[in-house]
Amino acid sequence: MKMAGLAVPSATGTCSKVRLFGVAATRRRDGVYGRSRRVSIRVGGVKCSISGDVADRSAVNLGTGTPVRSTNILVVGATGTLGRQIVRRALDEGYDVRCLVRPRPAPADFLRDWGATVVNGDLSKPDTIPATLVGVHTIIDCATGRPEEPIKTVDWEGKVALIQCAKAMGIQKYVFYSIHNCDKHPEVPLMEIKYCTENFLRDSGLNHVVIRLCGFMQGLIGQYAVPILEEKSVWGTDAPTRIAYMDTQDIARLTFIALRNEKINGKLLTFAGPRAWTTQEVITLCERLAGQDANVTTVPVSVLRFTRQLTRFFEWTNDVADRLAFSEVLTGDTVFSVPMAETYNLLGVDTKDIITLEKYLQDYFTNILKKLKDLKAQSKQSDIFF
């Protein structure tokens, strides 16, 4: 079948190979997976295998044996802005955390230092996925593609492969982060992919929770706070878009509350901050807290639209155009926010426990200005001038 231009694998079923969404785990006649052989899993036409002894150590993932503990989780995208907060929260709450990380020149040692286990895998290479799921009860999927790679590689093809593997190996729950209003913007590739992935996950039959997000407070530091402090240009638009930014630490905390609530299985939740802000309101707040004016460069929405149309003429700029399409939505006359009273009630959370953008930025500027003041004092003492 197809969803808004994306080819979606069809579900098939057979008892002999437990084939689900194109993934098969080979079972011996005695009903035990790979006790003395290798377990074969086929993902999107790619054959992968796991040694029999490894499969036995995680027999429940393949349908038999001692159940995997519900505290065994795999975080995908663990080095990202949200992913690292998910890892820290999980460890603080006593979970056994495994992090799926791409092989990289600079190892993610900070995850190991925190107490997590790091395993190498790449969503763009399906054959690397199955072994990382052995012994896992729950997948928390925070991953997204890198800016330099095509959106579909990780955010669609990689996610389909991951969901297929999760279903074949008996993963008990899957948490997927999506984008608020992704169902309303099929013209934007990233939002279209997020919506299609939501549907694919739902149709897979896995126990799951989909969480749509509006925006991260952490992203505002590099976009506005730091440039203002460094007296560099701050880029904004003339659009009235409003975004209810949320602290990723709050997102992580609410995620684990939802994870433990069986009533939320299969539900779609949206997390939004206490208030929706325009770009100009955020800049004004940063100026006030920093005690200095911003050098604002305003980009008209019409320029973004023209740039997107222009890049469509060249094959090598298609991915740039896709990302500009997302930027255009963020700079349109839309509001990325939802009322949260019902969600807070469902999760048993007090609104007062959710940090506001004012408090978040105030804490940041208070800390950074104090450090700058201390650094200035030290430089005077040693007659070193910067």
Short mmCIF file of C-alpha atoms in Angstrom, two decimals:
data_model
loop_
_atom_site.label_atom_id
_atom_site.label_comp_id
_atom_site.label_asym_id
_atom_site.label_seq_id
_atom_site.Cartn_x
_atom_site.Cartn_y
_atom_site.Cartn_z
CA MET A 1 0.00 0.00 0.00
CA LYS A 2 1.01 3.66 -0.19
CA MET A 3 0.73 6.59 2.18
CA ALA A 4 1.11 10.05 0.72
CA GLY A 5 3.74 8.92 -1.76
CA LEU A 6 5.63 6.55 0.56
CA ALA A 7 5.67 2.84 -0.20
CA VAL A 8 4.64 0.94 2.93
CA PRO A 9 5.44 -2.79 3.32
CA SER A 10 2.35 -4.95 3.55
CA ALA A 11 1.70 -7.25 6.51
CA THR A 12 1.74 -10.95 5.84
CA GLY A 13 1.44 -13.85 8.22
CA THR A 14 2.59 -17.46 8.37
CA CYS A 15 2.95 -19.86 11.29
CA SER A 16 6.09 -21.55 10.05
CA LYS A 17 8.29 -18.48 10.00
CA VAL A 18 6.36 -16.05 12.18
CA ARG A 19 6.51 -13.59 9.29
CA LEU A 20 5.35 -10.13 10.25
CA PHE A 21 5.66 -7.05 8.04
CA GLY A 22 8.24 -8.79 5.89
CA VAL A 23 10.33 -9.99 8.84
CA ALA A 24 10.82 -13.67 9.55
CA ALA A 25 12.39 -15.42 12.52
CA THR A 26 13.19 -19.05 11.73
CA ARG A 27 11.86 -21.58 14.26
CA ARG A 28 13.04 -25.18 14.69
CA ARG A 29 10.56 -28.04 14.79
CA ASP A 30 10.68 -28.23 18.58
CA GLY A 31 9.39 -24.67 18.72
CA VAL A 32 12.62 -23.24 20.13
CA TYR A 33 14.39 -20.48 18.25
CA GLY A 34 18.02 -21.15 17.48
CA ARG A 35 19.00 -23.28 20.48
CA SER A 36 21.85 -24.81 18.54
CA ARG A 37 21.62 -22.91 15.28
CA ARG A 38 21.39 -19.32 14.15
CA VAL A 39 18.18 -17.31 14.20
CA SER A 40 17.51 -15.82 10.79
CA ILE A 41 15.62 -12.55 10.47
CA ARG A 42 14.76 -10.95 7.16
CA VAL A 43 14.28 -7.18 7.15
CA GLY A 44 13.15 -5.52 3.96
CA GLY A 45 14.80 -8.23 1.87
CA VAL A 46 18.02 -8.18 3.89
CA LYS A 47 18.82 -11.41 5.73
CA CYS A 48 20.21 -10.95 9.23
CA SER A 49 21.18 -13.56 11.79
CA ILE A 50 21.81 -13.94 15.51
CA SER A 51 23.72 -16.81 17.08
CA GLY A 52 21.61 -19.44 18.85
CA ASP A 53 23.19 -18.90 22.27
CA VAL A 54 22.49 -15.16 22.08
CA ALA A 55 18.91 -15.89 21.08
CA ASP A 56 18.51 -18.20 24.06
CA ARG A 57 19.64 -15.47 26.45
CA SER A 58 16.71 -13.41 25.18
CA ALA A 59 14.25 -16.18 24.44
CA VAL A 60 11.20 -14.08 25.22
CA ASN A 61 12.10 -11.71 22.39
CA LEU A 62 11.57 -14.62 20.05
CA GLY A 63 8.51 -16.02 21.78
CA THR A 64 9.80 -18.48 24.43
CA GLY A 65 11.71 -18.70 27.70
CA THR A 66 12.05 -16.49 30.74
CA PRO A 67 10.47 -13.06 30.23
CA VAL A 68 12.76 -10.11 29.73
CA ARG A 69 12.50 -7.63 32.60
CA SER A 70 10.34 -4.60 31.92
CA THR A 71 13.22 -2.38 33.05
CA ASN A 72 15.38 -3.41 30.07
CA ILE A 73 15.10 -0.59 27.55
CA LEU A 74 16.83 0.42 24.33
CA VAL A 75 17.14 4.13 23.55
CA VAL A 76 17.58 4.89 19.85
CA GLY A 77 19.02 8.34 19.16
CA ALA A 78 20.58 8.48 22.62
CA THR A 79 23.17 11.15 21.76
CA GLY A 80 20.60 13.71 20.64
CA THR A 81 19.04 16.61 22.57
CA LEU A 82 16.07 14.54 23.73
CA GLY A 83 17.76 11.14 23.70
CA ARG A 84 20.38 11.99 26.30
CA GLN A 85 17.69 13.28 28.67
CA ILE A 86 15.74 10.04 28.17
CA VAL A 87 18.89 8.07 29.07
CA ARG A 88 19.60 10.12 32.19
CA ARG A 89 16.01 9.92 33.41
CA ALA A 90 15.86 6.18 32.79
CA LEU A 91 19.06 5.57 34.73
CA ASP A 92 17.86 7.77 37.59
CA GLU A 93 14.66 5.70 37.77
CA GLY A 94 16.54 2.40 37.90
CA TYR A 95 16.15 1.15 34.32
CA ASP A 96 18.79 -0.96 32.62
CA VAL A 97 19.58 1.25 29.67
CA ARG A 98 21.10 0.19 26.38
CA CYS A 99 21.86 2.87 23.78
CA LEU A 100 21.90 2.22 20.04
CA VAL A 101 24.66 4.42 18.61
CA ARG A 102 26.15 4.55 15.15
CA PRO A 103 29.85 3.63 14.91
CA ARG A 104 31.64 6.97 15.16
CA PRO A 105 35.19 8.39 15.42
CA ALA A 106 34.31 10.05 18.76
CA PRO A 107 32.73 7.34 20.97
CA ALA A 108 29.71 8.23 23.08
CA ASP A 109 31.71 7.73 26.28
CA PHE A 110 29.48 10.06 28.29
CA LEU A 111 26.67 7.49 28.01
CA ARG A 112 28.92 4.80 29.48
CA ASP A 113 30.08 7.20 32.18
CA TRP A 114 26.45 7.68 33.20
CA GLY A 115 25.99 3.91 33.52
CA ALA A 116 24.37 2.97 30.20
CA THR A 117 25.46 0.18 27.86
CA VAL A 118 26.37 1.30 24.34
CA VAL A 119 25.83 -0.96 21.32
CA ASN A 120 26.76 -0.11 17.76
CA GLY A 121 24.06 -0.16 15.11
CA ASP A 122 22.84 1.91 12.19
CA LEU A 123 19.20 2.28 11.16
CA SER A 124 20.34 2.80 7.59
CA LYS A 125 21.87 -0.71 7.69
CA PRO A 126 19.05 -3.13 8.65
CA ASP A 127 21.41 -6.07 9.20
CA THR A 128 22.91 -4.27 12.23
CA ILE A 129 19.58 -3.93 14.06
CA PRO A 130 18.48 -7.42 15.29
CA ALA A 131 21.44 -8.12 17.58
CA THR A 132 20.89 -4.80 19.39
CA LEU A 133 17.35 -5.85 20.38
CA VAL A 134 18.33 -9.05 22.21
CA GLY A 135 17.16 -8.87 25.82
CA VAL A 136 15.20 -5.65 25.29
CA HIS A 137 11.67 -5.13 26.62
CA THR A 138 10.96 -1.57 25.46
CA ILE A 139 12.31 0.62 22.65
CA ILE A 140 12.27 4.39 23.07
CA ASP A 141 12.84 5.88 19.63
CA CYS A 142 14.27 9.43 19.67
CA ALA A 143 16.28 9.06 16.47
CA THR A 144 16.24 11.31 13.45
CA GLY A 145 18.50 11.64 10.45
CA ARG A 146 21.56 13.84 10.29
CA PRO A 147 21.25 17.12 8.35
CA GLU A 148 23.66 15.91 5.65
CA GLU A 149 21.72 12.72 4.77
CA PRO A 150 18.40 12.22 2.93
CA ILE A 151 15.41 12.39 5.28
CA LYS A 152 13.98 9.05 4.12
CA THR A 153 17.14 7.05 4.90
CA VAL A 154 16.74 7.06 8.69
CA ASP A 155 13.36 8.63 9.38
CA TRP A 156 11.44 6.32 7.07
CA GLU A 157 13.42 3.32 5.80
CA GLY A 158 15.37 2.96 9.05
CA LYS A 159 12.29 3.26 11.24
CA VAL A 160 10.36 0.72 9.16
CA ALA A 161 13.25 -1.74 9.56
CA LEU A 162 13.42 -1.09 13.31
CA ILE A 163 9.68 -1.61 13.80
CA GLN A 164 9.79 -4.78 11.71
CA CYS A 165 12.63 -6.17 13.81
CA ALA A 166 10.87 -5.18 17.03
CA LYS A 167 7.74 -7.05 15.98
CA ALA A 168 9.64 -10.16 14.86
CA MET A 169 11.67 -10.32 18.08
CA GLY A 170 8.77 -9.83 20.44
CA ILE A 171 9.59 -6.36 21.80
CA GLN A 172 6.89 -5.57 24.37
CA LYS A 173 6.52 -1.82 23.90
CA TYR A 174 7.63 0.87 21.47
CA VAL A 175 7.66 4.61 22.22
CA PHE A 176 7.85 6.84 19.16
CA TYR A 177 8.35 10.62 19.10
CA SER A 178 6.60 12.48 16.34
CA ILE A 179 5.78 16.10 15.44
CA HIS A 180 2.63 18.00 16.41
CA ASN A 181 0.29 18.54 13.43
CA CYS A 182 2.29 16.16 11.22
CA ASP A 183 -1.00 14.82 9.84
CA LYS A 184 -1.93 18.27 8.55
CA HIS A 185 1.15 18.90 6.39
CA PRO A 186 1.66 16.12 3.82
CA GLU A 187 3.52 18.63 1.64
CA VAL A 188 6.41 18.64 4.12
CA PRO A 189 8.52 15.45 3.72
CA LEU A 190 9.63 15.17 7.36
CA MET A 191 6.10 15.64 8.71
CA GLU A 192 4.66 13.26 6.10
CA ILE A 193 7.22 10.63 7.14
CA LYS A 194 6.43 11.07 10.84
CA TYR A 195 2.71 10.61 10.18
CA CYS A 196 3.30 7.55 8.00
CA THR A 197 5.54 6.04 10.68
CA GLU A 198 2.81 6.58 13.28
CA ASN A 199 0.41 4.62 11.09
CA PHE A 200 2.95 1.91 10.32
CA LEU A 201 3.66 1.44 14.02
CA ARG A 202 -0.05 1.27 14.83
CA ASP A 203 -0.68 -1.31 12.09
CA SER A 204 2.29 -3.43 13.25
CA GLY A 205 0.33 -4.64 16.29
CA LEU A 206 3.09 -3.67 18.73
CA ASN A 207 2.13 -2.20 22.07
CA HIS A 208 3.09 1.40 21.57
CA VAL A 209 2.78 5.02 22.61
CA VAL A 210 3.14 7.87 20.12
CA ILE A 211 4.19 11.22 21.57
CA ARG A 212 3.97 14.30 19.38
CA LEU A 213 6.20 17.22 20.34
CA CYS A 214 6.00 20.94 19.60
CA GLY A 215 9.51 22.24 20.29
CA PHE A 216 12.50 21.97 22.65
CA MET A 217 13.56 24.80 24.95
CA GLN A 218 17.15 23.59 24.59
CA GLY A 219 17.14 24.55 20.91
CA LEU A 220 16.60 28.20 21.79
CA ILE A 221 19.99 28.46 23.51
CA GLY A 222 22.02 28.08 20.34
CA GLN A 223 19.48 29.87 18.19
CA TYR A 224 18.95 32.99 20.29
CA ALA A 225 20.64 33.09 23.71
CA VAL A 226 24.25 32.46 22.64
CA PRO A 227 24.22 34.80 19.58
CA ILE A 228 22.80 37.62 21.72
CA LEU A 229 25.51 37.16 24.34
CA GLU A 230 28.18 37.04 21.65
CA GLU A 231 26.67 40.07 19.89
CA LYS A 232 26.14 38.08 16.71
CA SER A 233 23.17 38.16 14.34
CA VAL A 234 19.97 36.47 15.43
CA TRP A 235 17.88 35.12 12.57
CA GLY A 236 14.12 35.43 12.73
CA THR A 237 11.09 35.74 10.47
CA ASP A 238 8.16 38.08 10.14
CA ALA A 239 5.63 35.25 10.67
CA PRO A 240 3.27 35.04 13.67
CA THR A 241 3.95 31.33 14.33
CA ARG A 242 3.63 30.40 18.00
CA ILE A 243 5.40 27.39 19.51
CA ALA A 244 4.85 25.93 22.99
CA TYR A 245 8.44 24.95 23.78
CA MET A 246 9.02 22.28 26.43
CA ASP A 247 12.10 21.36 28.46
CA THR A 248 13.44 17.97 27.31
CA GLN A 249 13.85 17.00 30.97
CA ASP A 250 10.09 17.41 31.43
CA ILE A 251 9.48 15.43 28.23
CA ALA A 252 11.65 12.61 29.58
CA ARG A 253 9.87 12.62 32.95
CA LEU A 254 6.40 12.53 31.36
CA THR A 255 7.55 9.79 28.97
CA PHE A 256 8.36 7.38 31.80
CA ILE A 257 5.11 8.18 33.60
CA ALA A 258 3.30 7.28 30.37
CA LEU A 259 5.45 4.18 29.91
CA ARG A 260 4.36 2.78 33.28
CA ASN A 261 0.66 3.51 32.69
CA GLU A 262 -0.91 0.52 30.90
CA LYS A 263 -4.02 2.60 30.13
CA ILE A 264 -1.93 4.64 27.70
CA ASN A 265 -0.96 1.70 25.46
CA GLY A 266 -1.86 2.51 21.86
CA LYS A 267 -2.61 6.15 22.58
CA LEU A 268 -1.43 9.28 20.83
CA LEU A 269 -0.24 11.99 23.24
CA THR A 270 0.95 15.51 22.51
CA PHE A 271 3.34 17.28 24.86
CA ALA A 272 3.38 21.08 24.80
CA GLY A 273 4.86 23.72 27.06
CA PRO A 274 2.81 26.05 29.29
CA ARG A 275 2.67 28.85 26.71
CA ALA A 276 3.13 29.33 22.97
CA TRP A 277 5.70 31.95 21.92
CA THR A 278 6.43 33.86 18.72
CA THR A 279 10.02 34.31 17.55
CA GLN A 280 9.95 38.00 18.46
CA GLU A 281 8.65 37.25 21.97
CA VAL A 282 11.50 34.80 22.54
CA ILE A 283 14.07 37.32 21.32
CA THR A 284 12.60 40.05 23.53
CA LEU A 285 12.74 37.73 26.55
CA CYS A 286 16.39 36.86 25.84
CA GLU A 287 17.26 40.55 25.46
CA ARG A 288 15.72 41.36 28.82
CA LEU A 289 17.46 38.50 30.62
CA ALA A 290 20.81 39.17 28.92
CA GLY A 291 20.61 42.90 29.56
CA GLN A 292 21.51 43.76 25.98
CA ASP A 293 19.85 44.23 22.61
CA ALA A 294 19.88 41.61 19.88
CA ASN A 295 21.15 42.18 16.35
CA VAL A 296 18.11 40.75 14.57
CA THR A 297 18.14 39.81 10.89
CA THR A 298 14.60 39.19 9.69
CA VAL A 299 14.00 36.76 6.82
CA PRO A 300 10.61 37.26 5.13
CA VAL A 301 8.53 34.10 4.71
CA SER A 302 8.27 34.91 0.99
CA VAL A 303 12.05 34.42 0.67
CA LEU A 304 11.84 30.96 2.24
CA ARG A 305 9.08 29.98 -0.18
CA PHE A 306 11.04 31.22 -3.20
CA THR A 307 14.22 29.46 -2.02
CA ARG A 308 12.35 26.19 -1.62
CA GLN A 309 10.91 26.46 -5.17
CA LEU A 310 14.33 27.33 -6.59
CA THR A 311 16.11 24.36 -4.99
CA ARG A 312 13.54 21.98 -6.48
CA PHE A 313 15.06 22.61 -9.93
CA PHE A 314 18.29 20.82 -8.94
CA GLU A 315 18.41 17.14 -8.00
CA TRP A 316 21.33 17.62 -5.59
CA THR A 317 19.39 20.22 -3.58
CA ASN A 318 16.21 18.20 -3.08
CA ASP A 319 17.04 17.43 0.54
CA VAL A 320 17.68 21.13 1.21
CA ALA A 321 14.27 21.87 -0.27
CA ASP A 322 12.69 19.24 1.98
CA ARG A 323 14.14 20.89 5.07
CA LEU A 324 13.14 24.35 3.87
CA ALA A 325 9.60 23.02 3.51
CA PHE A 326 9.63 22.19 7.22
CA SER A 327 11.05 25.62 8.00
CA GLU A 328 8.26 27.19 5.97
CA VAL A 329 5.63 25.46 8.12
CA LEU A 330 7.36 26.72 11.26
CA THR A 331 7.24 30.25 9.88
CA GLY A 332 3.62 30.15 8.77
CA ASP A 333 0.56 31.47 10.56
CA THR A 334 0.21 28.37 12.78
CA VAL A 335 0.23 27.51 16.47
CA PHE A 336 2.25 24.53 17.68
CA SER A 337 0.49 23.97 20.98
CA VAL A 338 -2.36 22.02 22.55
CA PRO A 339 -4.29 22.26 25.82
CA MET A 340 -2.50 20.00 28.30
CA ALA A 341 -5.05 19.75 31.15
CA GLU A 342 -6.43 16.38 29.99
CA THR A 343 -2.94 14.93 29.44
CA TYR A 344 -1.72 16.10 32.85
CA ASN A 345 -4.80 14.56 34.44
CA LEU A 346 -4.23 11.27 32.61
CA LEU A 347 -0.58 11.19 33.73
CA GLY A 348 -1.27 12.47 37.24
CA VAL A 349 1.02 15.47 36.75
CA ASP A 350 0.66 18.92 38.33
CA THR A 351 0.94 21.83 35.88
CA LYS A 352 3.15 23.64 38.39
CA ASP A 353 5.80 20.93 37.98
CA ILE A 354 6.35 21.84 34.31
CA ILE A 355 9.06 24.44 33.82
CA THR A 356 8.14 27.62 31.94
CA LEU A 357 10.28 29.15 29.23
CA GLU A 358 10.83 32.24 31.39
CA LYS A 359 12.24 30.11 34.22
CA TYR A 360 14.34 27.98 31.89
CA LEU A 361 15.98 30.95 30.18
CA GLN A 362 16.33 32.86 33.44
CA ASP A 363 18.28 29.97 34.94
CA TYR A 364 20.47 29.78 31.84
CA PHE A 365 21.29 33.48 31.71
CA THR A 366 21.82 33.68 35.49
CA ASN A 367 24.35 30.84 35.35
CA ILE A 368 26.15 31.97 32.21
CA LEU A 369 26.37 35.64 33.25
CA LYS A 370 27.77 34.60 36.65
CA LYS A 371 30.41 32.48 34.90
CA LEU A 372 31.31 35.36 32.60
CA LYS A 373 31.56 37.70 35.58
CA ASP A 374 33.82 35.24 37.44
CA LEU A 375 35.96 34.79 34.34
CA LYS A 376 36.31 38.56 33.96
CA ALA A 377 37.35 38.90 37.61
CA GLN A 378 39.99 36.18 37.21
CA SER A 379 41.38 37.82 34.09
CA LYS A 380 41.79 41.13 35.93
CA GLN A 381 43.63 39.46 38.77
CA SER A 382 46.14 37.91 36.41
CA ASP A 383 46.33 40.92 34.05
CA ILE A 384 45.14 38.78 31.18
CA PHE A 385 42.80 40.50 28.79
CA PHE A 386 40.59 38.82 26.19
#
